[in-house]
Short mmCIF file of C-alpha atoms in Angstrom, two decimals:
data_model
loop_
_atom_site.label_atom_id
_atom_site.label_comp_id
_atom_site.label_asym_id
_atom_site.label_seq_id
_atom_site.Cartn_x
_atom_site.Cartn_y
_atom_site.Cartn_z
CA MET A 1 -13.42 -6.82 4.25
CA SER A 2 -16.14 -6.95 6.86
CA ARG A 3 -18.78 -4.24 7.17
CA MET A 4 -18.04 -1.90 10.02
CA GLU A 5 -21.28 -1.20 11.88
CA PRO A 6 -21.25 1.70 14.37
CA ALA A 7 -20.24 0.51 17.82
CA ASN A 8 -22.57 0.75 20.77
CA THR A 9 -20.05 2.63 22.89
CA VAL A 10 -19.90 6.09 24.39
CA SER A 11 -17.51 7.29 21.69
CA GLU A 12 -19.77 5.97 18.93
CA SER A 13 -23.16 6.75 20.40
CA LYS A 14 -23.66 10.00 18.47
CA GLN A 15 -26.13 9.88 15.61
CA ARG A 16 -24.23 9.64 12.34
CA ALA A 17 -25.15 11.65 9.27
CA PRO A 18 -26.97 9.73 6.51
CA LYS A 19 -24.64 8.10 4.00
CA GLN A 20 -23.81 10.04 0.86
CA PHE A 21 -21.88 9.29 -2.32
CA GLY A 22 -19.06 11.17 -3.98
CA VAL A 23 -17.02 10.90 -7.17
CA VAL A 24 -13.28 10.20 -7.34
CA SER A 25 -11.64 13.27 -8.91
CA ALA A 26 -7.93 12.34 -8.60
CA VAL A 27 -5.80 9.30 -7.74
CA ARG A 28 -2.12 9.86 -6.85
CA GLY A 29 -0.84 6.54 -5.51
CA SER A 30 -2.14 6.26 -1.94
CA ILE A 31 -3.69 9.75 -2.05
CA VAL A 32 -7.22 9.96 -3.46
CA GLU A 33 -9.34 13.12 -3.88
CA ILE A 34 -13.13 12.81 -3.83
CA LYS A 35 -15.75 15.46 -4.65
CA PHE A 36 -19.13 15.48 -2.90
CA GLU A 37 -22.27 17.28 -3.99
CA HIS A 38 -23.16 18.52 -0.52
CA LYS A 39 -21.23 18.90 2.73
CA PRO A 40 -17.98 16.87 2.67
CA PRO A 41 -17.37 14.15 5.29
CA ALA A 42 -15.62 15.02 8.55
CA ILE A 43 -11.89 14.44 9.14
CA HIS A 44 -11.03 10.74 9.89
CA THR A 45 -14.23 9.48 8.21
CA ILE A 46 -13.81 6.23 6.26
CA ILE A 47 -14.86 6.28 2.61
CA TYR A 48 -15.28 3.07 0.60
CA ALA A 49 -14.84 2.48 -3.14
CA ILE A 50 -15.21 -0.46 -5.57
CA ASN A 51 -17.75 -2.51 -3.58
CA ARG A 52 -16.07 -1.67 -0.26
CA THR A 53 -12.80 -3.34 -1.27
CA ILE A 54 -10.86 -0.05 -0.99
CA ALA A 55 -10.92 1.93 2.27
CA LEU A 56 -9.87 5.57 2.39
CA GLU A 57 -9.55 7.87 5.42
CA VAL A 58 -10.28 11.60 5.14
CA LEU A 59 -7.24 13.68 6.17
CA THR A 60 -8.01 17.12 4.67
CA GLN A 61 -11.07 19.04 3.49
CA LEU A 62 -10.50 21.11 0.34
CA PRO A 63 -12.51 23.95 -1.26
CA GLY A 64 -15.42 22.95 -3.50
CA ASN A 65 -16.74 20.11 -1.26
CA LYS A 66 -13.63 18.06 -1.95
CA VAL A 67 -11.70 15.86 0.49
CA ARG A 68 -8.17 14.46 0.27
CA THR A 69 -7.89 10.92 1.64
CA ILE A 70 -5.13 8.42 2.41
CA ALA A 71 -5.68 4.80 1.34
CA LEU A 72 -5.62 2.10 4.01
CA THR A 73 -5.67 -0.59 1.31
CA PRO A 74 -3.97 -0.83 -2.13
CA THR A 75 -5.66 1.42 -4.72
CA GLN A 76 -5.23 -0.80 -7.79
CA GLY A 77 -8.26 -0.52 -10.04
CA LEU A 78 -9.40 2.84 -8.70
CA ALA A 79 -9.93 5.51 -11.39
CA ARG A 80 -11.35 9.01 -11.77
CA GLY A 81 -15.12 9.16 -12.14
CA MET A 82 -15.75 6.12 -9.91
CA GLN A 83 -18.32 6.34 -7.14
CA ALA A 84 -17.22 6.43 -3.47
CA GLU A 85 -19.45 5.80 -0.45
CA ASP A 86 -19.21 7.87 2.73
CA SER A 87 -19.50 5.41 5.66
CA GLY A 88 -20.37 8.23 8.08
CA GLN A 89 -17.98 6.95 10.74
CA PRO A 90 -14.25 6.72 11.48
CA LEU A 91 -12.10 3.58 11.42
CA THR A 92 -13.34 1.16 14.10
CA VAL A 93 -11.99 -2.07 15.56
CA PRO A 94 -13.71 -4.82 17.57
CA ILE A 95 -13.33 -4.68 21.33
CA GLY A 96 -14.01 -7.38 23.90
CA LYS A 97 -12.71 -10.65 25.28
CA GLN A 98 -13.22 -12.42 21.95
CA ASN A 99 -10.08 -10.61 20.69
CA ILE A 100 -7.80 -12.60 23.03
CA SER A 101 -5.48 -15.13 21.34
CA ARG A 102 -6.32 -13.68 17.91
CA MET A 103 -4.30 -11.83 15.24
CA PHE A 104 -5.77 -8.77 13.46
CA ASN A 105 -5.00 -6.21 10.77
CA VAL A 106 -5.66 -2.46 10.96
CA PHE A 107 -9.42 -2.92 10.36
CA GLY A 108 -9.80 -5.40 13.22
CA LYS A 109 -10.24 -8.19 10.67
CA PRO A 110 -8.70 -11.52 11.81
CA ILE A 111 -5.71 -12.65 9.73
CA ASP A 112 -5.16 -15.97 11.53
CA GLY A 113 -7.63 -17.87 9.34
CA LYS A 114 -10.15 -18.58 12.11
CA SER A 115 -13.84 -17.61 12.27
CA PHE A 116 -14.84 -14.40 14.06
CA ASP A 117 -18.10 -12.76 15.16
CA HIS A 118 -18.22 -9.51 13.17
CA GLN A 119 -21.38 -8.34 14.94
CA CYS A 120 -19.41 -7.66 18.14
CA GLN A 121 -19.00 -4.25 19.74
CA ARG A 122 -16.70 -1.85 17.88
CA ARG A 123 -14.96 1.37 18.86
CA SER A 124 -13.32 4.23 16.96
CA VAL A 125 -9.50 4.12 16.88
CA HIS A 126 -9.40 7.90 17.39
CA GLN A 127 -9.68 8.35 21.15
CA ALA A 128 -8.49 11.20 23.35
CA PRO A 129 -5.83 10.50 26.01
CA PRO A 130 -7.27 10.01 29.52
CA PRO A 131 -7.90 13.38 31.26
CA LEU A 132 -5.54 14.46 34.03
CA SER A 133 -8.27 13.94 36.63
CA LYS A 134 -8.36 10.19 35.82
CA LEU A 135 -4.61 9.60 35.80
CA SER A 136 -3.05 7.90 38.79
CA SER A 137 -0.49 10.16 40.48
CA GLN A 138 1.13 7.21 42.25
CA LEU A 139 4.38 5.98 40.72
CA GLN A 140 4.56 2.20 40.85
CA ILE A 141 7.24 -0.25 39.75
CA PHE A 142 6.25 -2.76 37.08
CA GLU A 143 7.94 -5.94 38.30
CA THR A 144 9.10 -8.10 35.38
CA GLY A 145 10.75 -10.95 37.33
CA ILE A 146 13.95 -10.32 35.32
CA LYS A 147 16.76 -9.46 37.75
CA ILE A 148 18.83 -7.00 35.73
CA VAL A 149 15.72 -5.03 34.67
CA ASP A 150 14.12 -4.82 38.12
CA VAL A 151 17.36 -3.88 39.93
CA LEU A 152 19.07 -1.46 37.50
CA CYS A 153 16.35 -0.23 35.10
CA PRO A 154 12.98 -0.56 36.88
CA LEU A 155 10.00 -0.13 34.55
CA GLU A 156 7.10 2.10 35.48
CA ARG A 157 3.59 0.68 35.74
CA GLY A 158 1.75 2.68 33.10
CA GLY A 159 5.05 3.94 31.69
CA LYS A 160 6.94 3.53 28.45
CA ALA A 161 10.25 1.74 28.02
CA GLY A 162 12.43 1.77 24.91
CA LEU A 163 14.19 -1.43 23.88
CA PHE A 164 17.24 -0.91 21.67
CA GLY A 165 18.66 -4.00 20.02
CA GLY A 166 19.79 -5.35 16.67
CA ALA A 167 19.21 -8.80 15.19
CA GLY A 168 20.26 -11.84 17.20
CA VAL A 169 20.82 -10.22 20.61
CA GLY A 170 17.67 -11.62 22.21
CA LYS A 171 15.14 -8.81 21.69
CA THR A 172 12.22 -11.08 20.76
CA VAL A 173 13.10 -13.55 23.54
CA LEU A 174 13.10 -10.71 26.08
CA LEU A 175 9.72 -9.45 24.82
CA THR A 176 8.30 -12.99 24.91
CA GLU A 177 9.52 -13.52 28.48
CA MET A 178 7.93 -10.27 29.64
CA ILE A 179 4.64 -11.35 28.07
CA HIS A 180 4.90 -14.72 29.84
CA ASN A 181 5.60 -13.12 33.22
CA MET A 182 2.82 -10.57 32.74
CA VAL A 183 0.30 -13.30 32.02
CA SER A 184 1.39 -15.80 34.68
CA HIS A 185 2.23 -13.49 37.59
CA GLN A 186 0.16 -10.34 37.10
CA GLN A 187 -3.06 -11.69 35.53
CA GLY A 188 -2.90 -9.09 32.79
CA VAL A 189 -3.40 -8.99 29.04
CA SER A 190 -0.57 -8.56 26.52
CA ILE A 191 -1.00 -6.84 23.17
CA PHE A 192 1.67 -7.05 20.47
CA CYS A 193 1.58 -4.39 17.75
CA GLY A 194 3.80 -4.97 14.73
CA ILE A 195 4.27 -1.74 12.75
CA GLY A 196 5.97 -2.35 9.42
CA GLU A 197 6.76 -5.95 10.37
CA ARG A 198 7.87 -8.44 7.74
CA CYS A 199 5.26 -11.13 7.03
CA ARG A 200 7.80 -13.78 8.06
CA GLU A 201 8.46 -12.11 11.43
CA GLY A 202 4.76 -11.93 12.25
CA GLU A 203 4.18 -15.58 11.38
CA GLU A 204 7.23 -16.70 13.37
CA LEU A 205 6.26 -14.64 16.42
CA TYR A 206 2.70 -16.02 16.35
CA ARG A 207 4.07 -19.57 16.27
CA GLU A 208 6.63 -18.86 19.03
CA MET A 209 3.96 -17.34 21.29
CA LYS A 210 1.73 -20.37 20.71
CA GLU A 211 4.54 -22.82 21.53
CA ALA A 212 5.51 -20.81 24.62
CA GLY A 213 1.91 -21.04 25.87
CA VAL A 214 1.35 -17.27 26.19
CA LEU A 215 -1.11 -16.80 23.30
CA ASP A 216 -4.14 -17.47 25.52
CA ASN A 217 -3.83 -14.03 27.14
CA MET A 218 -2.57 -12.12 24.17
CA VAL A 219 -3.80 -10.08 21.20
CA MET A 220 -1.63 -9.48 18.12
CA LEU A 221 -2.01 -6.77 15.47
CA PHE A 222 0.10 -6.31 12.35
CA GLY A 223 0.44 -3.51 9.81
CA GLN A 224 2.82 -5.36 7.54
CA MET A 225 5.73 -3.90 5.63
CA ASN A 226 4.08 -4.42 2.23
CA GLU A 227 0.89 -2.57 3.20
CA PRO A 228 0.22 1.09 2.27
CA PRO A 229 1.64 3.78 4.61
CA GLY A 230 -1.89 4.65 5.80
CA SER A 231 -2.31 1.13 7.20
CA ARG A 232 1.06 1.21 8.98
CA PHE A 233 0.27 4.69 10.30
CA ARG A 234 -3.04 3.60 11.89
CA ILE A 235 -2.18 0.11 13.24
CA GLY A 236 -0.78 1.63 16.45
CA HIS A 237 -4.09 3.42 17.09
CA SER A 238 -6.01 0.17 16.50
CA ALA A 239 -3.83 -1.65 19.04
CA LEU A 240 -4.22 1.14 21.60
CA THR A 241 -8.00 1.10 21.25
CA MET A 242 -8.07 -2.62 22.11
CA ALA A 243 -5.65 -2.00 24.99
CA GLU A 244 -7.82 0.83 26.35
CA TYR A 245 -10.82 -1.50 26.46
CA PHE A 246 -9.00 -3.96 28.75
CA ARG A 247 -7.71 -1.09 30.93
CA ASP A 248 -10.88 0.99 31.22
CA ASP A 249 -13.70 -1.57 30.86
CA GLU A 250 -12.11 -4.76 32.23
CA HIS A 251 -9.90 -2.90 34.78
CA LYS A 252 -6.89 -5.02 33.87
CA ASP A 253 -3.22 -4.20 33.51
CA VAL A 254 -2.11 -4.29 29.88
CA LEU A 255 1.39 -4.88 28.52
CA LEU A 256 1.62 -3.23 25.10
CA LEU A 257 4.61 -4.22 22.95
CA ILE A 258 5.29 -2.10 19.88
CA ASP A 259 7.80 -3.16 17.23
CA ASN A 260 8.92 -0.77 15.81
CA ILE A 261 7.95 2.76 16.88
CA PHE A 262 10.35 4.24 14.30
CA ARG A 263 8.29 2.64 11.53
CA PHE A 264 5.22 4.51 12.83
CA ILE A 265 7.14 7.78 12.40
CA GLN A 266 8.36 6.58 8.99
CA ALA A 267 4.79 5.82 7.85
CA GLY A 268 3.70 9.29 9.04
CA SER A 269 6.54 10.80 7.02
CA GLU A 270 5.34 8.94 3.90
CA VAL A 271 1.76 10.11 4.45
CA SER A 272 2.94 13.70 4.97
CA GLY A 273 5.02 13.62 1.79
CA LEU A 274 2.17 12.17 -0.24
CA MET A 275 -0.16 14.88 1.10
CA GLY A 276 2.27 17.50 -0.20
CA GLN A 277 3.27 18.98 3.17
CA MET A 278 6.57 20.84 3.37
CA PRO A 279 9.15 18.60 5.14
CA SER A 280 10.73 19.73 8.38
CA ARG A 281 14.20 19.10 9.84
CA MET A 282 16.07 16.07 8.35
CA GLY A 283 13.17 15.51 5.94
CA TYR A 284 10.67 14.46 8.61
CA GLN A 285 7.05 15.60 8.64
CA PRO A 286 6.31 18.94 10.36
CA THR A 287 3.64 17.18 12.46
CA LEU A 288 6.05 14.55 13.88
CA GLY A 289 5.77 15.74 17.51
CA THR A 290 1.95 15.93 17.42
CA GLU A 291 1.51 12.52 15.77
CA LEU A 292 3.85 10.73 18.19
CA SER A 293 2.32 12.48 21.22
CA GLY A 294 -1.19 11.53 20.07
CA LEU A 295 -0.14 7.87 20.22
CA GLU A 296 2.14 7.93 23.29
CA GLU A 297 -0.09 10.02 25.57
CA ARG A 298 -2.83 7.38 25.38
CA ILE A 299 -0.43 4.96 27.09
CA ALA A 300 -1.06 5.88 30.72
CA ASN A 301 -1.67 4.69 34.27
CA THR A 302 -5.25 5.45 35.38
CA GLN A 303 -7.23 4.68 38.53
CA ASN A 304 -8.81 1.69 36.74
CA GLY A 305 -5.69 0.02 35.37
CA ALA A 306 -2.50 0.69 33.44
CA ILE A 307 -1.11 0.27 29.94
CA THR A 308 2.61 -0.41 30.29
CA SER A 309 4.42 -0.17 26.98
CA ILE A 310 7.74 -1.61 25.82
CA GLN A 311 8.74 -0.24 22.44
CA ALA A 312 11.49 -1.35 20.12
CA VAL A 313 13.25 1.75 18.84
CA TYR A 314 15.41 1.84 15.73
CA VAL A 315 17.97 4.68 15.74
CA PRO A 316 18.84 5.70 12.15
CA ALA A 317 22.60 5.39 11.53
CA ASP A 318 23.11 5.18 15.33
CA ASP A 319 22.52 8.96 15.46
CA PHE A 320 20.80 9.67 18.76
CA THR A 321 20.26 13.30 17.74
CA ASP A 322 17.95 12.21 14.89
CA PRO A 323 14.49 13.85 15.32
CA ALA A 324 12.77 10.43 15.38
CA ALA A 325 14.99 9.31 18.28
CA THR A 326 14.87 12.57 20.27
CA HIS A 327 11.07 12.82 20.05
CA THR A 328 10.72 9.19 21.17
CA PHE A 329 13.17 9.62 24.08
CA SER A 330 11.07 12.47 25.48
CA HIS A 331 8.22 9.99 26.09
CA LEU A 332 10.24 7.11 27.59
CA SER A 333 10.67 6.50 31.32
CA ALA A 334 13.21 3.67 30.88
CA THR A 335 15.80 2.67 28.28
CA LEU A 336 17.04 -0.92 27.83
CA VAL A 337 20.07 -1.30 25.55
CA LEU A 338 20.92 -4.81 24.36
CA SER A 339 24.63 -5.52 23.84
CA ARG A 340 25.92 -7.80 21.10
CA LYS A 341 29.18 -8.26 23.06
CA ARG A 342 27.32 -9.57 26.11
CA ALA A 343 25.25 -11.88 23.91
CA SER A 344 28.43 -13.31 22.35
CA GLU A 345 29.73 -14.07 25.87
CA GLY A 346 26.58 -16.03 26.67
CA LEU A 347 25.34 -13.43 29.19
CA TYR A 348 21.57 -13.54 28.62
CA PRO A 349 19.52 -11.39 28.85
CA SER A 350 22.17 -9.30 27.09
CA ILE A 351 21.12 -5.95 28.59
CA ASP A 352 24.03 -3.53 28.96
CA PRO A 353 23.88 -2.41 32.62
CA LEU A 354 25.90 0.78 32.04
CA GLN A 355 24.10 2.10 28.96
CA SER A 356 20.59 1.24 30.17
CA SER A 357 18.78 3.66 32.48
CA SER A 358 15.47 4.46 34.15
CA SER A 359 13.96 7.68 35.50
CA LEU A 360 12.48 5.65 38.38
CA ALA A 361 15.90 4.64 39.72
CA THR A 362 15.89 7.35 42.39
CA ALA A 363 15.87 6.95 46.18
CA ASN A 364 12.45 8.59 46.70
CA ILE A 365 10.74 6.18 44.25
CA VAL A 366 12.46 2.79 44.61
CA GLY A 367 13.58 3.31 48.21
CA GLU A 368 16.94 4.03 49.83
CA ARG A 369 18.12 0.40 49.95
CA HIS A 370 17.29 -0.38 46.32
CA TYR A 371 18.87 2.88 45.13
CA LYS A 372 22.05 2.30 47.12
CA ILE A 373 22.47 -1.29 45.84
CA ALA A 374 21.83 -0.22 42.21
CA GLN A 375 24.41 2.58 42.48
CA GLU A 376 27.02 0.25 44.00
CA VAL A 377 26.39 -2.33 41.25
CA ARG A 378 26.80 0.30 38.51
CA GLU A 379 29.93 1.68 40.16
CA ILE A 380 31.64 -1.70 40.47
CA LEU A 381 30.72 -2.69 36.89
CA ALA A 382 32.02 0.66 35.60
CA GLN A 383 35.31 0.18 37.45
CA TYR A 384 35.62 -3.34 36.02
CA ASP A 385 35.03 -1.91 32.55
CA GLU A 386 37.97 0.49 33.06
CA LEU A 387 40.22 -2.33 34.31
CA LYS A 388 39.59 -4.62 31.31
CA ASP A 389 42.37 -3.05 29.21
CA ILE A 390 44.91 -3.51 32.01
CA ILE A 391 43.82 -7.15 32.51
CA ALA A 392 44.15 -7.80 28.76
CA MET A 393 47.72 -6.44 28.72
CA LEU A 394 49.15 -7.52 32.09
CA GLY A 395 46.81 -10.21 33.39
CA LEU A 396 44.70 -10.38 36.53
CA GLU A 397 47.68 -11.22 38.76
CA GLN A 398 49.28 -7.78 38.26
CA LEU A 399 46.30 -5.93 39.75
CA ALA A 400 46.31 -4.59 43.30
CA ASN A 401 44.26 -6.55 45.84
CA LYS A 402 41.56 -3.84 45.88
CA ASP A 403 41.20 -3.90 42.08
CA ARG A 404 41.26 -7.70 42.03
CA LYS A 405 38.37 -7.74 44.47
CA ILE A 406 36.42 -5.38 42.20
CA VAL A 407 36.99 -7.70 39.21
CA ILE A 408 35.95 -10.80 41.18
CA ARG A 409 32.70 -9.20 42.39
CA ALA A 410 31.89 -7.54 39.06
CA ARG A 411 32.23 -10.84 37.18
CA ARG A 412 30.01 -12.57 39.73
CA LEU A 413 27.42 -9.81 39.41
CA GLU A 414 27.46 -10.23 35.61
CA ARG A 415 26.84 -13.98 36.01
CA PHE A 416 24.15 -13.42 38.64
CA PHE A 417 22.30 -11.11 36.22
CA THR A 418 21.96 -13.98 33.74
CA GLN A 419 18.69 -15.86 34.06
CA PRO A 420 17.00 -18.89 32.46
CA PHE A 421 13.76 -17.89 30.73
CA PHE A 422 10.46 -19.79 30.67
CA THR A 423 10.13 -19.16 26.93
CA THR A 424 13.51 -20.79 26.17
CA GLU A 425 13.09 -23.96 28.27
CA GLN A 426 12.62 -26.14 25.19
CA PHE A 427 15.92 -24.87 23.71
CA THR A 428 18.17 -24.69 26.79
CA GLY A 429 16.77 -27.53 28.89
CA MET A 430 16.88 -25.19 31.92
CA LYS A 431 13.73 -24.44 33.87
CA GLY A 432 12.68 -20.77 33.70
CA LYS A 433 12.93 -18.59 36.80
CA PHE A 434 10.83 -15.65 37.99
CA VAL A 435 12.88 -13.72 40.59
CA SER A 436 11.15 -11.26 42.90
CA LEU A 437 12.70 -7.82 43.35
CA GLU A 438 13.50 -8.54 47.02
CA ASN A 439 15.39 -11.73 46.14
CA ALA A 440 17.27 -9.99 43.33
CA LEU A 441 18.32 -7.13 45.65
CA SER A 442 19.34 -9.59 48.37
CA GLY A 443 21.53 -11.49 45.89
CA CYS A 444 23.28 -8.31 44.69
CA GLU A 445 23.80 -7.20 48.30
CA GLN A 446 25.49 -10.48 49.26
CA ILE A 447 27.78 -10.42 46.20
CA LEU A 448 28.78 -6.79 46.93
CA GLN A 449 29.59 -7.74 50.53
CA GLY A 450 31.91 -10.50 49.31
CA SER A 451 29.84 -13.48 50.49
CA PHE A 452 30.41 -15.24 47.15
CA ASP A 453 34.05 -14.30 46.48
CA GLU A 454 35.15 -17.89 47.11
CA TYR A 455 32.45 -19.41 44.90
CA PRO A 456 33.31 -20.27 41.27
CA GLU A 457 31.75 -17.90 38.73
CA SER A 458 29.86 -20.80 37.19
CA ALA A 459 27.88 -21.27 40.42
CA LEU A 460 26.17 -17.90 39.79
CA TYR A 461 25.60 -18.43 36.06
CA MET A 462 22.02 -18.99 34.85
CA ILE A 463 20.39 -19.20 38.28
CA GLY A 464 17.32 -17.54 39.74
CA ASP A 465 17.53 -16.87 43.47
CA ILE A 466 21.01 -16.41 45.00
CA ASN A 467 20.36 -19.43 47.25
CA GLU A 468 20.69 -21.65 44.15
CA ALA A 469 24.38 -20.71 43.89
CA SER A 470 25.47 -23.12 46.61
CA GLU A 471 23.48 -25.92 44.96
CA SER A 472 25.17 -25.38 41.60
CA LYS A 473 28.59 -24.63 43.11
CA THR A 474 30.07 -27.85 41.82
CA ASN A 475 28.22 -27.87 38.47
CA ASN A 476 30.13 -26.13 35.71
CA VAL A 477 27.17 -24.96 33.61
CA GLU A 478 28.90 -21.89 32.18
CA PRO A 479 30.42 -22.66 28.76
CA GLU A 480 34.01 -21.47 28.30
CA GLN A 481 33.69 -18.73 30.89
CA GLN A 482 36.39 -20.01 33.25
CA GLU A 483 38.86 -20.41 30.39
CA ASN A 484 38.16 -16.84 29.24
CA HIS A 485 38.72 -15.47 32.74
CA HIS A 486 41.93 -13.65 31.80
CA ALA A 487 41.02 -12.85 28.21
CA SER A 488 38.11 -10.59 29.13
#
């Protein structure tokens, strides 16, 4: 582990107290109690033991100059009576452009096997959210270039979006595409924070990002599943500190991807239990709301730049009334739900248009035209959903002309919302498309008006702009969709 010298930043400019030494008085798994002769270290101070191989963070001060700490590293080998060194400063991570295209752990130590300048500027991971006076009051749309997201569930620049999806429905592909579009079209920086990630997932994602060519404008941080709860609990703060540097110092837009925010809450619950706190509702920590707010409120849109966050959210037992889910929902401005059924039909990205929502999808924010088109699209897709049972029993021919027209347009809208991604070019052989919001709205408008009723569904499948439909009219690129026309 590298030595953590105090950073030359505003937050670290205060004169630190001289280093002192304490004695370990108790070791209970990841919880370690240390007694000091004089004044105990402040909350959040890092304490080292066994030649700086074990790092502990002060969480509570106890009577008799004692402190109770949570371990950020495994505590094997630590015993009562051992000496512990007060570092005099909180956990810090490196900040600066040298972080780009690198992969770090909670200490800001590279885990990609490449050399790194450890004498660079460092900053404490414990930062206050930006004050109200510095927040931007202007609501802006974060354009992703993905049609179904921009039209039906617009993301907020400087906002937080929740991404709900199981394994194999295209969650990682969607995240990768958003990173690609952020880098290539908005000249921003992307930061991926893996909280409780499996080692395999982190390695695979790093390789995928490298092959997709998006690693050059990206920083990755991992608090892996096998690490102590203290490490998983603090990795989100480390990632946010790096993101804040690019927003506040470099004045860039930052896309922060967190996978999985539930594991942050889970790590906090473990820490709380180890500290001996009385559990709250459903066994969660009593400080759940405060801990989540301390992380989420730092993700904001300021006058200098914005941190836009997309967070994977696991819902325990699909219970949306679970405290972890309800507390997370209160912070989100948009919800994207990935559907396994849509993925099985080959409709990628497999975002469910009826379950997904956004607080920005109102007329006074997105504009009257956009709002009207989005409402019409939702309405026609909802009507099609209701007609599916009738079609399955009686067939499309038994429907009234009005209902048949709804089915025709709804199916064409579903195909139009599919899109080839840049990050999947090597697998699909189809060139990726970035579709502007105006082109996406224009396409939906023309389909709703019936301009494409006579076109085969396959002409609208996996295209970008609506103008490409006429070019692909004769090319049947949609696998088994025409045959399944009646079965759906």
